[in-house]
Short mmCIF file of C-alpha atoms in Angstrom, two decimals:
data_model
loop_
_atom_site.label_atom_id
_atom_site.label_comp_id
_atom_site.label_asym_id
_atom_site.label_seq_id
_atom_site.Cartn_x
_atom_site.Cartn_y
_atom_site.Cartn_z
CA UNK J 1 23.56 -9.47 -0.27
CA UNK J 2 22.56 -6.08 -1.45
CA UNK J 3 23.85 -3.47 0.33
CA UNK J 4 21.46 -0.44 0.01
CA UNK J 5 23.18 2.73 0.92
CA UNK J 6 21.53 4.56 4.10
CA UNK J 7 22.40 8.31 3.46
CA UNK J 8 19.24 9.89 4.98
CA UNK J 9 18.18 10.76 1.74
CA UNK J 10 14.47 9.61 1.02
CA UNK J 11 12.45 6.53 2.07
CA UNK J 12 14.28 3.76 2.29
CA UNK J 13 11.80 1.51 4.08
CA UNK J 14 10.18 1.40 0.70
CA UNK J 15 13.25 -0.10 -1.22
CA UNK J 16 13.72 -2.80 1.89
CA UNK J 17 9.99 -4.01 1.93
CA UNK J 18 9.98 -4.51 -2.16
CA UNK J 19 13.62 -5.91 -1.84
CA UNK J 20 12.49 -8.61 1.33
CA UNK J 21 9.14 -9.22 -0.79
CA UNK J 22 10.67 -10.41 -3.76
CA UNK J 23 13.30 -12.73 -1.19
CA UNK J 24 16.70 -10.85 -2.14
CA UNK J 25 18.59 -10.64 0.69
CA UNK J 26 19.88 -6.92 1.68
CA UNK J 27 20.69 -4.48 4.27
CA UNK J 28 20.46 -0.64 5.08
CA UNK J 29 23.96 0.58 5.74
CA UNK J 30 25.41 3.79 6.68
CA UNK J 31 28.87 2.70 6.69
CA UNK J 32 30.64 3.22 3.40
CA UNK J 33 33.16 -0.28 4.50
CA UNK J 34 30.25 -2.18 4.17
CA UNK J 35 30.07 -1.53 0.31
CA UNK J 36 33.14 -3.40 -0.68
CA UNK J 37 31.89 -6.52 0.90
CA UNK J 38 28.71 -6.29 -0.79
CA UNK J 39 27.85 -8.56 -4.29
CA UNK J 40 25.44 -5.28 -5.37
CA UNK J 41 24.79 -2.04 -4.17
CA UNK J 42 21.16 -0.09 -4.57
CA UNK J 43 21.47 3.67 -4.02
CA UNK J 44 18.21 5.38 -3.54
CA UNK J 45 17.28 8.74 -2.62
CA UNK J 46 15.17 11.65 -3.32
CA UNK J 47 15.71 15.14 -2.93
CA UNK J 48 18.01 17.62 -4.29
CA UNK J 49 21.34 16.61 -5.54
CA UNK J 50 23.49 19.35 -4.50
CA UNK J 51 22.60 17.80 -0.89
CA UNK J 52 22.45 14.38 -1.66
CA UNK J 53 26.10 14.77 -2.67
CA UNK J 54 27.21 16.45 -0.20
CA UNK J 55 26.49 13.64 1.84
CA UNK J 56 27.90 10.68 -0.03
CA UNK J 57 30.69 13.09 -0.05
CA UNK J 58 31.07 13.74 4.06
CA UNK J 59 29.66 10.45 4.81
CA UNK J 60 32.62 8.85 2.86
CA UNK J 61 29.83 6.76 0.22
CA UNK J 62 30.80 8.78 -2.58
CA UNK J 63 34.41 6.53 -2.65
CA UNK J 64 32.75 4.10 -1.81
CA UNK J 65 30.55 3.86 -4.87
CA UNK J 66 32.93 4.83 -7.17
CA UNK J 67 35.31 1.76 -5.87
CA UNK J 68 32.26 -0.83 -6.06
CA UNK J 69 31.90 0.50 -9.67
CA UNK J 70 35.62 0.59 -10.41
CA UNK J 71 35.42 -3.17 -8.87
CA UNK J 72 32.60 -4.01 -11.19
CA UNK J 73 29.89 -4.63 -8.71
CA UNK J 74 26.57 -3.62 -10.35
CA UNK J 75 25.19 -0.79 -8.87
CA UNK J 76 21.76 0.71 -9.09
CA UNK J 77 20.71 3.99 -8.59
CA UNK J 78 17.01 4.39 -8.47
CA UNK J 79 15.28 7.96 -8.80
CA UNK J 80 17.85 11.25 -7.52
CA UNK J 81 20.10 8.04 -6.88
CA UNK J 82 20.32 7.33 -10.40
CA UNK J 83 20.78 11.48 -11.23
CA UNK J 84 23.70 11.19 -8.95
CA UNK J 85 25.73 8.49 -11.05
CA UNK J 86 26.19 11.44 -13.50
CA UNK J 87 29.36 13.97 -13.60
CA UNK J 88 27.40 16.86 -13.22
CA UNK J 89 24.03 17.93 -11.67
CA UNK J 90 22.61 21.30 -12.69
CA UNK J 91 19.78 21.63 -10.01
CA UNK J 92 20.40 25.32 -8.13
CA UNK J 93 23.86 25.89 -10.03
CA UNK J 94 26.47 22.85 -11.15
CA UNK J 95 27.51 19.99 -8.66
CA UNK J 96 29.76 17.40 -9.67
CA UNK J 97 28.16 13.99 -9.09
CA UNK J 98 29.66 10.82 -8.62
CA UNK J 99 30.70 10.40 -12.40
CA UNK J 100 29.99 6.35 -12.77
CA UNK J 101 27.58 7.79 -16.33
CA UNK J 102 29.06 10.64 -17.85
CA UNK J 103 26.19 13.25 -18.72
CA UNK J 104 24.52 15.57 -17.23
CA UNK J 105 21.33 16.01 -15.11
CA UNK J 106 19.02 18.64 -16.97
CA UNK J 107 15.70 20.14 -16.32
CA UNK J 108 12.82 18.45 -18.26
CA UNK J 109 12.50 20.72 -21.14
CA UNK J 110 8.64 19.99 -21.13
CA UNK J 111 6.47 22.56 -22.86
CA UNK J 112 4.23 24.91 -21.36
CA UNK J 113 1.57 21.94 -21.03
CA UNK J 114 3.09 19.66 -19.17
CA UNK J 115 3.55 20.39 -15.32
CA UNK J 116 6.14 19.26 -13.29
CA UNK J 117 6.79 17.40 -11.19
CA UNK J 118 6.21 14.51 -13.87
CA UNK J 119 4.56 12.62 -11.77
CA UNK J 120 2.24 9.63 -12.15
CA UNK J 121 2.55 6.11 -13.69
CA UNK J 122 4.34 6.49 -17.53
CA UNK J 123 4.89 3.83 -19.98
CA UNK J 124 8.08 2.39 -20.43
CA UNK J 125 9.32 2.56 -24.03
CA UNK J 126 12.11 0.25 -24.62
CA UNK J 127 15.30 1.42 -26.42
CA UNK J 128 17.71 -2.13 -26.49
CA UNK J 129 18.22 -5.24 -24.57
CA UNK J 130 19.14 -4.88 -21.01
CA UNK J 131 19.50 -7.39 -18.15
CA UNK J 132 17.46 -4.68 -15.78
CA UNK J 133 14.49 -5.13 -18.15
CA UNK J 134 14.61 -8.96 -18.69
CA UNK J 135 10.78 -10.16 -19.41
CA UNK J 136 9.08 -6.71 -20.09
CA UNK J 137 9.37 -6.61 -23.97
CA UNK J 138 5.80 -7.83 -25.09
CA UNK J 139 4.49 -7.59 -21.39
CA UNK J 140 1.78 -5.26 -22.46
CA UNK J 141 1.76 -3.06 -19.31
CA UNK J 142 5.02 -1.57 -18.93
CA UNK J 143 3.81 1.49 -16.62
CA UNK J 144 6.33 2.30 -13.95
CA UNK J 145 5.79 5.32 -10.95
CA UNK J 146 7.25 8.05 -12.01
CA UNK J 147 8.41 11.62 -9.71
CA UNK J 148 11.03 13.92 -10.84
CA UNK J 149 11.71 17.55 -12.35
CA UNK J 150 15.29 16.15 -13.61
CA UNK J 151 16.29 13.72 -15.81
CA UNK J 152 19.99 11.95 -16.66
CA UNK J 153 20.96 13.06 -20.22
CA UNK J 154 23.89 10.84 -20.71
CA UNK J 155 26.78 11.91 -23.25
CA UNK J 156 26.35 8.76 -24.77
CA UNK J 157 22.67 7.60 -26.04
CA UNK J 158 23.58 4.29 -26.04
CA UNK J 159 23.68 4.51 -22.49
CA UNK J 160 19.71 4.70 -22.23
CA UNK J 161 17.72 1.34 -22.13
CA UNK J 162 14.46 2.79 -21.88
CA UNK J 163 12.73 6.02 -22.12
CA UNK J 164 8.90 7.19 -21.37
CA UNK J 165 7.41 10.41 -23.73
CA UNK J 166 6.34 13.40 -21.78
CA UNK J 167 6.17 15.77 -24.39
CA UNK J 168 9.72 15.15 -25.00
CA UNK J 169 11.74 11.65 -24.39
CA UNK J 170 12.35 11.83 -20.77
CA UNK J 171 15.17 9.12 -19.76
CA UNK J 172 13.65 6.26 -17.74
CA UNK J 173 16.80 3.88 -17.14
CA UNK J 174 20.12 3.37 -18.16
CA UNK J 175 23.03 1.25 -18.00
CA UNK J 176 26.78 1.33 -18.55
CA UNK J 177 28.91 -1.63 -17.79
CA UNK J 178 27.90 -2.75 -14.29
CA UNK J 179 26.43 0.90 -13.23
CA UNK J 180 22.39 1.00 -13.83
CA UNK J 181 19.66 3.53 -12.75
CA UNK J 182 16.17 3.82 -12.98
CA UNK J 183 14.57 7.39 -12.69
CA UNK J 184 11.19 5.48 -11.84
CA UNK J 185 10.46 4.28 -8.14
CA UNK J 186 10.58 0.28 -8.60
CA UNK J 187 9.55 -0.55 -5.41
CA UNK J 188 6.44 1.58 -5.89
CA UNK J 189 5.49 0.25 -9.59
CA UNK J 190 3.31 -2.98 -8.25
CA UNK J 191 4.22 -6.30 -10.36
CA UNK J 192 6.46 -4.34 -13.52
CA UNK J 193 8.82 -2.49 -10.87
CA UNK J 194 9.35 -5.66 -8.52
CA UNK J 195 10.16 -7.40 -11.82
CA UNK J 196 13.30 -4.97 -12.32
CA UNK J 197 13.92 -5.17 -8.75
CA UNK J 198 14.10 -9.57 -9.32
CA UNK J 199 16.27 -8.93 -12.25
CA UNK J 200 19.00 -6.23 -10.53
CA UNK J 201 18.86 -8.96 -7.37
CA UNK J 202 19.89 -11.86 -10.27
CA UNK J 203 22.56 -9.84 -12.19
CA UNK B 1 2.04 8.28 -21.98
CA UNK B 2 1.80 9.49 -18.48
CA UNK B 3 -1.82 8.09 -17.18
CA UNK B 4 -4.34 9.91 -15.26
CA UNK B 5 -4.07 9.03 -11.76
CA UNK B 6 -7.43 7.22 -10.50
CA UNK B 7 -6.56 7.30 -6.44
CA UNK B 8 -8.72 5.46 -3.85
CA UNK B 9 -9.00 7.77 -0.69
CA UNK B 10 -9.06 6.21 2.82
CA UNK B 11 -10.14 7.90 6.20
CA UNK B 12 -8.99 6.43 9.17
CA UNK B 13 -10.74 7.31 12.56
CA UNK B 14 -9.54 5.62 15.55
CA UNK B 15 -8.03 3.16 13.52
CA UNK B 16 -11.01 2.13 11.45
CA UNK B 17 -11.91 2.58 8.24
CA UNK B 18 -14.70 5.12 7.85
CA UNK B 19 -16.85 6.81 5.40
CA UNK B 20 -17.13 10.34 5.64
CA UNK B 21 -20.17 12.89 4.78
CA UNK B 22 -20.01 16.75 4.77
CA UNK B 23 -16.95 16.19 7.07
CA UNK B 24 -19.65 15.35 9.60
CA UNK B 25 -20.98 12.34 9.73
CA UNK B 26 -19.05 8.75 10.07
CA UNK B 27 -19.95 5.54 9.41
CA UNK B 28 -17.17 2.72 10.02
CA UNK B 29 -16.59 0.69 6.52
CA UNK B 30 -13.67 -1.29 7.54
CA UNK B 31 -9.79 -1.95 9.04
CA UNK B 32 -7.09 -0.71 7.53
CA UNK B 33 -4.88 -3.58 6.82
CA UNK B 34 -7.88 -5.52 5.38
CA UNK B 35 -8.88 -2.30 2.75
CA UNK B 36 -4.69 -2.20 1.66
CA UNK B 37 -5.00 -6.08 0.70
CA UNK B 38 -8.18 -4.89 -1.11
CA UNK B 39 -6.65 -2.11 -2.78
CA UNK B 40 -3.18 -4.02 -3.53
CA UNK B 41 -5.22 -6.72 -4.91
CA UNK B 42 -7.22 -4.09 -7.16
CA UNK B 43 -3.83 -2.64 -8.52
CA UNK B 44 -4.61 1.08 -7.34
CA UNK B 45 -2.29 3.41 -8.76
CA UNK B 46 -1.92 4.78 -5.89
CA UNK B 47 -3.11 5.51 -1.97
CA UNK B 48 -3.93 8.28 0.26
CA UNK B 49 -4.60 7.53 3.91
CA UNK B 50 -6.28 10.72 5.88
CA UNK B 51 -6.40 10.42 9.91
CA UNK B 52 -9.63 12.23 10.91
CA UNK B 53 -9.41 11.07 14.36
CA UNK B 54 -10.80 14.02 16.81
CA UNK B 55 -8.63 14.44 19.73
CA UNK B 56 -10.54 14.26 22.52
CA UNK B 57 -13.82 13.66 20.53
CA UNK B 58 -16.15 11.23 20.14
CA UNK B 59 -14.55 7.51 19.45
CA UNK B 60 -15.71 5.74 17.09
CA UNK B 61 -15.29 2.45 18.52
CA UNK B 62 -17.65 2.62 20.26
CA UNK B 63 -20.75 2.29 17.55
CA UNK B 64 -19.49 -1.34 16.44
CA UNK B 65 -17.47 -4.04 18.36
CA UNK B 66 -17.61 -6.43 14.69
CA UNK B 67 -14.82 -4.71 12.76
CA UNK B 68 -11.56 -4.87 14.55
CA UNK B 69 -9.63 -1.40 15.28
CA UNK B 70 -5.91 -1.09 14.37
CA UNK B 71 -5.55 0.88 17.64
CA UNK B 72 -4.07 3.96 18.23
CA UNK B 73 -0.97 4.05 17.08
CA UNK B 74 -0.55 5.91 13.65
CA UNK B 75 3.34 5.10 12.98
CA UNK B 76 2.28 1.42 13.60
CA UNK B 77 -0.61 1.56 11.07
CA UNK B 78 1.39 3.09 8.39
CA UNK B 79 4.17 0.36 8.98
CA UNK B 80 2.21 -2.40 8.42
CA UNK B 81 0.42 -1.34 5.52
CA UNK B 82 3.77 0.06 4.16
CA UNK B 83 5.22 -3.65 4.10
CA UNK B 84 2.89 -4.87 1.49
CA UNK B 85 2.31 -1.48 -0.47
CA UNK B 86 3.80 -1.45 -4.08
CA UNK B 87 2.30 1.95 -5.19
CA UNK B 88 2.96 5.45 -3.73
CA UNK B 89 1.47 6.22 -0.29
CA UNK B 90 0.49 9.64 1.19
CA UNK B 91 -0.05 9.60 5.14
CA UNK B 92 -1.77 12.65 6.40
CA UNK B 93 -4.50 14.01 8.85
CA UNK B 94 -2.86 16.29 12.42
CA UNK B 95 0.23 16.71 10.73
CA UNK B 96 1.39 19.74 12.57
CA UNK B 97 5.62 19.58 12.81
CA UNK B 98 8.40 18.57 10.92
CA UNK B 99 9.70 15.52 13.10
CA UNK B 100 5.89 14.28 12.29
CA UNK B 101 6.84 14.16 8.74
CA UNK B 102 9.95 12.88 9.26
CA UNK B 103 8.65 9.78 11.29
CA UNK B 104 5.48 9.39 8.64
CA UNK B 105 8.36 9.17 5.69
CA UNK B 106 10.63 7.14 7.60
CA UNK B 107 8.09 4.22 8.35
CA UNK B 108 7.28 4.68 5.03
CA UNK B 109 5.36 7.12 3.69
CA UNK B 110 6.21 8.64 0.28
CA UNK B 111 4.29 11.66 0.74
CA UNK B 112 2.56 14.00 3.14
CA UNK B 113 -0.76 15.69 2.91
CA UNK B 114 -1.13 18.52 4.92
CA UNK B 115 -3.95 20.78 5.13
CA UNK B 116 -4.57 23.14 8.37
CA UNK B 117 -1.17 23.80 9.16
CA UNK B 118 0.14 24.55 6.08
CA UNK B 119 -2.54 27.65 6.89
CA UNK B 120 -0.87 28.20 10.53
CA UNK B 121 2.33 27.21 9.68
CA UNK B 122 3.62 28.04 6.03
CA UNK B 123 6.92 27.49 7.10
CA UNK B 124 6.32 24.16 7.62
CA UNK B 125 5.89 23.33 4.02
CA UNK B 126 8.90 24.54 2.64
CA UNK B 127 10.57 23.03 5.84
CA UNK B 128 9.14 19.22 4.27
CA UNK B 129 9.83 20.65 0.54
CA UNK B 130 13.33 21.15 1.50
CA UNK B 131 13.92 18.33 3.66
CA UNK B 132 11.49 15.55 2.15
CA UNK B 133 11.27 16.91 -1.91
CA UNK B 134 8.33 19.23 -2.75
CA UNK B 135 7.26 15.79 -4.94
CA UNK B 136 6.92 14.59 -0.94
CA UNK B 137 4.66 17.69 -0.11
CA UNK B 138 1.26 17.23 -1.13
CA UNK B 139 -1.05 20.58 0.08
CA UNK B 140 -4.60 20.07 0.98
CA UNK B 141 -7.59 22.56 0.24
CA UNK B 142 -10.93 21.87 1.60
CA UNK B 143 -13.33 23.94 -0.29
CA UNK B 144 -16.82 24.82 0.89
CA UNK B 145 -19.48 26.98 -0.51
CA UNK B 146 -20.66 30.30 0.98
CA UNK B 147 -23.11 32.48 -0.88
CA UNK B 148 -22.22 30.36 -4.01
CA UNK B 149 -18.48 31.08 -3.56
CA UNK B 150 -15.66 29.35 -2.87
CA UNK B 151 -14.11 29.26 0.13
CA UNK B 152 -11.10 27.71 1.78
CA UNK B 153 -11.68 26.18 4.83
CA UNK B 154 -9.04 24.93 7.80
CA UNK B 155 -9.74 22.27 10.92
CA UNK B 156 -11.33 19.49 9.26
CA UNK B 157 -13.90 22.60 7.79
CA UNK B 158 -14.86 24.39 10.74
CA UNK B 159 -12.64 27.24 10.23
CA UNK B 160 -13.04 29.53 7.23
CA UNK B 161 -9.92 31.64 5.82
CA UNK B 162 -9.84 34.96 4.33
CA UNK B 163 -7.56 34.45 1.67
CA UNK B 164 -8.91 33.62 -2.27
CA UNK B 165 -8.81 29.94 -3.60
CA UNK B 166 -6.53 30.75 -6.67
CA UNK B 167 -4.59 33.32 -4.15
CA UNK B 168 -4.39 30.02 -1.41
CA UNK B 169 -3.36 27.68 -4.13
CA UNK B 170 -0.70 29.97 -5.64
CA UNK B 171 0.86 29.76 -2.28
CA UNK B 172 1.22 26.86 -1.31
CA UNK B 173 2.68 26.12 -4.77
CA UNK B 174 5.60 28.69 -4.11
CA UNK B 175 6.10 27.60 -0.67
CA UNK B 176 6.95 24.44 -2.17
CA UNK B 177 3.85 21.71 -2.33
CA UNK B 178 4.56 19.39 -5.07
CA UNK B 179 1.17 18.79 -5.58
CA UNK B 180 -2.81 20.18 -4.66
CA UNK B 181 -5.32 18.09 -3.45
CA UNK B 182 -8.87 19.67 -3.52
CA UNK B 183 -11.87 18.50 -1.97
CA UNK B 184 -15.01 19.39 -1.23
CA UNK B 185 -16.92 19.92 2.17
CA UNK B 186 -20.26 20.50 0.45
CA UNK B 187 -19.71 17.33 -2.22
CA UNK B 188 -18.10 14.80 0.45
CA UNK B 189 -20.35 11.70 0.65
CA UNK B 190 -22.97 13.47 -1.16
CA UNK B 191 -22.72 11.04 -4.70
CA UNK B 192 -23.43 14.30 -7.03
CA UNK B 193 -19.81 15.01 -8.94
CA UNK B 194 -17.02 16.81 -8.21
CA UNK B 195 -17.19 20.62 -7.10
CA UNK B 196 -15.48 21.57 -10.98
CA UNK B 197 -15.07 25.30 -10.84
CA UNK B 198 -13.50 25.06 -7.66
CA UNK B 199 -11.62 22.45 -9.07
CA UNK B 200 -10.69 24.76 -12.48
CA UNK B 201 -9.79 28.01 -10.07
CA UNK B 202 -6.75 25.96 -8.81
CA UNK B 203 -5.89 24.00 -11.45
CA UNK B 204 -5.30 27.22 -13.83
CA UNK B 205 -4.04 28.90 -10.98
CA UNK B 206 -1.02 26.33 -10.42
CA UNK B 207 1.77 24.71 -12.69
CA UNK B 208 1.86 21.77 -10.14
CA UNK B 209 -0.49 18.41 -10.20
CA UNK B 210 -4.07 19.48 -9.13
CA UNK B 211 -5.77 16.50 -7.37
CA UNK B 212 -9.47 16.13 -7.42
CA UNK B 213 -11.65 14.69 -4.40
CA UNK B 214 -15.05 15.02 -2.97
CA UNK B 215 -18.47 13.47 -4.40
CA UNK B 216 -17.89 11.28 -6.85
CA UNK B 217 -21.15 9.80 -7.59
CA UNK B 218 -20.87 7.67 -10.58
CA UNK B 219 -17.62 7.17 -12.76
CA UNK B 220 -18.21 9.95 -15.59
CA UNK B 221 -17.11 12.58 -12.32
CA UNK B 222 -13.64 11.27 -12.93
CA UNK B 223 -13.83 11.78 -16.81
CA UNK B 224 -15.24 15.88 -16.14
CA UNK B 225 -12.82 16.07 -13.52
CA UNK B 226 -9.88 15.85 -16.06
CA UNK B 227 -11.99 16.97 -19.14
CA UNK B 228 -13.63 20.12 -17.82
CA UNK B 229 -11.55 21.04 -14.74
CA UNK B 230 -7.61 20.43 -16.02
CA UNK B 231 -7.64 17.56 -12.92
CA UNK B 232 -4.03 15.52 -13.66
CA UNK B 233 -5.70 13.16 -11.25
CA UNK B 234 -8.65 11.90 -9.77
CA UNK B 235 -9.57 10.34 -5.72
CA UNK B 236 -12.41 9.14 -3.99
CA UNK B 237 -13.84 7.32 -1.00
CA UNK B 238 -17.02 5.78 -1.14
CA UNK B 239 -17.48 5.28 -4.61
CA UNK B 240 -14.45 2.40 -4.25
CA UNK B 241 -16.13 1.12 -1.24
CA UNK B 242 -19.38 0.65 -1.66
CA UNK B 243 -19.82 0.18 -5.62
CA UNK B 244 -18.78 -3.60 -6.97
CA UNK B 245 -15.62 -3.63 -8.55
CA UNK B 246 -15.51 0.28 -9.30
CA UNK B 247 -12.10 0.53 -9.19
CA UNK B 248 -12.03 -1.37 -12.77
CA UNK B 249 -14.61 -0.16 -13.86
CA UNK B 250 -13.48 3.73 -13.64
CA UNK B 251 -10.58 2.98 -15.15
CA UNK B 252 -12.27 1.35 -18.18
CA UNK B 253 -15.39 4.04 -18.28
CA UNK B 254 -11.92 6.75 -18.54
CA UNK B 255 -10.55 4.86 -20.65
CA UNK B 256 -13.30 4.16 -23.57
CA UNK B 257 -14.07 8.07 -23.05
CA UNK B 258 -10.40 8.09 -24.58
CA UNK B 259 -8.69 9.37 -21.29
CA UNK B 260 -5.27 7.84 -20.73
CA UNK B 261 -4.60 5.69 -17.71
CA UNK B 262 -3.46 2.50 -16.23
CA UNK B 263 -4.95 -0.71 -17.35
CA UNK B 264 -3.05 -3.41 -15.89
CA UNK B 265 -5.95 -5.96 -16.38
CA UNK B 266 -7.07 -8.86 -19.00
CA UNK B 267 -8.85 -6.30 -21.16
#
């Protein structure tokens, strides 16, 4: 069962339908208890971070996540959701985020030509191996649905699986231990993003 | 690479699927559900559904009994096509309040297009910026010719407004849209290109995504769109409906013009 965390934060509904279409078995919950009982946890979310954590925070999720980590159930934080596994955010002034990737969340440093949002469908370009990205190498089409102004800059480059160019390498997922995120919106990126969804749900 | 959006645009009127011209006239093309299967199947990047429904007005319905309605309810539409929809989605069309937005999102919408009461109510999109994202926020501009200018027009294009298209677009941008959509009263349904200078005014007036729509006639519009106008991406209606697979086919006419976008197909 994967437990996808209900913080009024975004569209969920999205994340359910791609999760029922592909038959892995979850639930919307908006009680932090349910977390330890689940086998993997999906935290979505858009928005600003300095709000999204304040929620986890208040709503008690924040704990929550950081025990499922600590208990090394794999996690994955898809779009702000993955921003928020970082220690800091930087998004109107410094907000400490859950701290499951240490980094920071920075401000694409794209050039004057490049507008932001980045938004639109951007290939994936693949850094190492990584369980989330099982099958893709070689795919040809490896465009996921991309919408941010952010990205995770982790202190450790290792940590990134897969980037996509916007002027500048703009981090497209990561992992670290059991913790993963993808900046992308799977369950919006057709046969490629339900493929990462299949792979998180067979971890 | 990020790829040129290519984004099929749907009007819904009394739950049908209808082809619009000059904001005016209405013919019905389809159902809903039916044209999502069709567009899933066609691996769109991406979908905007526009309610054009007249309160009060004449219902459609009434001109064919063949192709079956999807009824009334909006929420209900958008939940049904949200279950099988693996791109992004923008709902809009009468979006007036913030709890509107809130139900559209929550039964799945990623984004909302709002047009006339962003013009009444510019409060209202910051209000979904700061709630929803501004990347949820997507501000619409219908443009129509007067004297040879450009000139922004509110209530489905009955209304004019005072204020300058660059001056309009620079708004909305700072009140928090995420992202312009532009079309064009004179162009809709008309088959002769994109309105381009209109198109140009916003697009160097903005730092945000400038969306074109209106006119598309054959599949070169979607290459000057980007080429001459500074587009970052591209919609239409009819061209997707009524021309054999043209959804293909634009993408590989962009693509061979060197223009970089999606190509999920067998070569």
């Amino acid at each position: 069962m994967i437990a996808v965390v209900g913080y009024g934060m975004g569209n969920v509904q999205s994340v359910v339908n791609a999760l029922d279409h592909i038959g892995a078995p979850n639930a919307v919950t908006e009680d932090p208890r349910a977390l330890s009982k689940a086998d993997r946890i999906l935290l979505p979310g858009v928005g600003a971070f300095r709000r999204a954590m304040e929620r986890l925070e208040k709503t008690g999720f924040a704990a929550a996540l950081r025990a499922g980590a600590a208990a090394g159930t794999p996690i994955l934080g898809i779009c702000l959701g993955m921003q928020l596994l970082a220690t800091t955010g930087t998004e109107f002034g410094e907000t400490p985020g859950l701290g499951l990737v240490p980094g920071r969340v920075e401000r694409i440093p794209a050039g004057e030509a490049w507008r932001l949002p980045h938004m639109g469908w951007n290939d994936l370009d693949l850094r190492r191996d990584d369980p989330l990205l099982a099958g893709l190498d070689g795919q040809g089409d490896t465009a996921c649905y991309f919408v941010h102004s952010y990205h995770l800059v982790p202190d450790d480059e290792g940590a990134i699986s897969a980037t996509c160019d916007y002027g500048t390498p703009v981090t497209a997922t990561i992992s670290a231990g059991s913790v993963y995120g993808a900046q992308f919106h799977p369950e919006k990126s057709q046969a490629v993003g339900l493929a990462i969804l299949a792979n998180f749900a067979a971890l | 690479m990020l790829k040129i959006r290519v984004i099929p645009v749907l009007f819904l009127m009394n739950g049908l699927i209808v082809r619009s011209e000059g904001f005016a006239k209405f013919q019905i093309i389809g159902n809903p559900i039916d044209e999502l299967e069709r567009y899933s199947h066609w691996l769109a990047d991406e979908l905007v559904y526009v309610d054009i429904t007249r309160e009060g007005g004449h219902d459609i319905r009434r001109e064919d009994h063949r192709v079956k309605s999807a009824g009334d309810d909006i929420l209900a539409i958008l939940r049904q096509i949200a279950r099988s929809c693996f791109m992004p989605l923008t709902f809009g069309g009468r979006i007036n309040s913030l709890e509107q937005v809130d139900a559209f999102i929550r039964n799945g919408a990623d984004k909302v297009l709002i047009n006339t009461a962003a013009h009444r109510n510019p409060a209202l999109v910051t209000e979904v910026a700061e709630t929803h994202g501004s990347q949820a926020m997507v501000a619409g501009i219908d443009v129509k010719r007067i004297d040879g200018a450009p000139v922004v027009h509110i209530d489905q294009g009955r209304t004019a407004v005072a204020d300058g298209l660059a001056d309009y677009a620079r708004r909305l941008e700072s009140l928090g849209a995420g992202e312009i959509l532009v079309n064009s009263i004179d162009r809709d349904g008309a088959a002769e290109g994109y309105d381009l200078a209109a198109l140009r005014i916003v697009a160097e007036a903005v730092s945000i995504p400038v969306v074109a729509c209106g006119g598309v006639g054959g599949f070169g519009d979607f290459c000057e769109a980007v080429d001459e106008a500074g587009a970052s991406a591209v919609a239409a209606g009819n061209v997707f409906h009524f021309t054999e697979h043209s959804y293909k086919r634009a993408k590989r006419t962009m693509r061979n013009r060197g223009l970089a976008v999606r190509y999920p197909y067998p070569s």
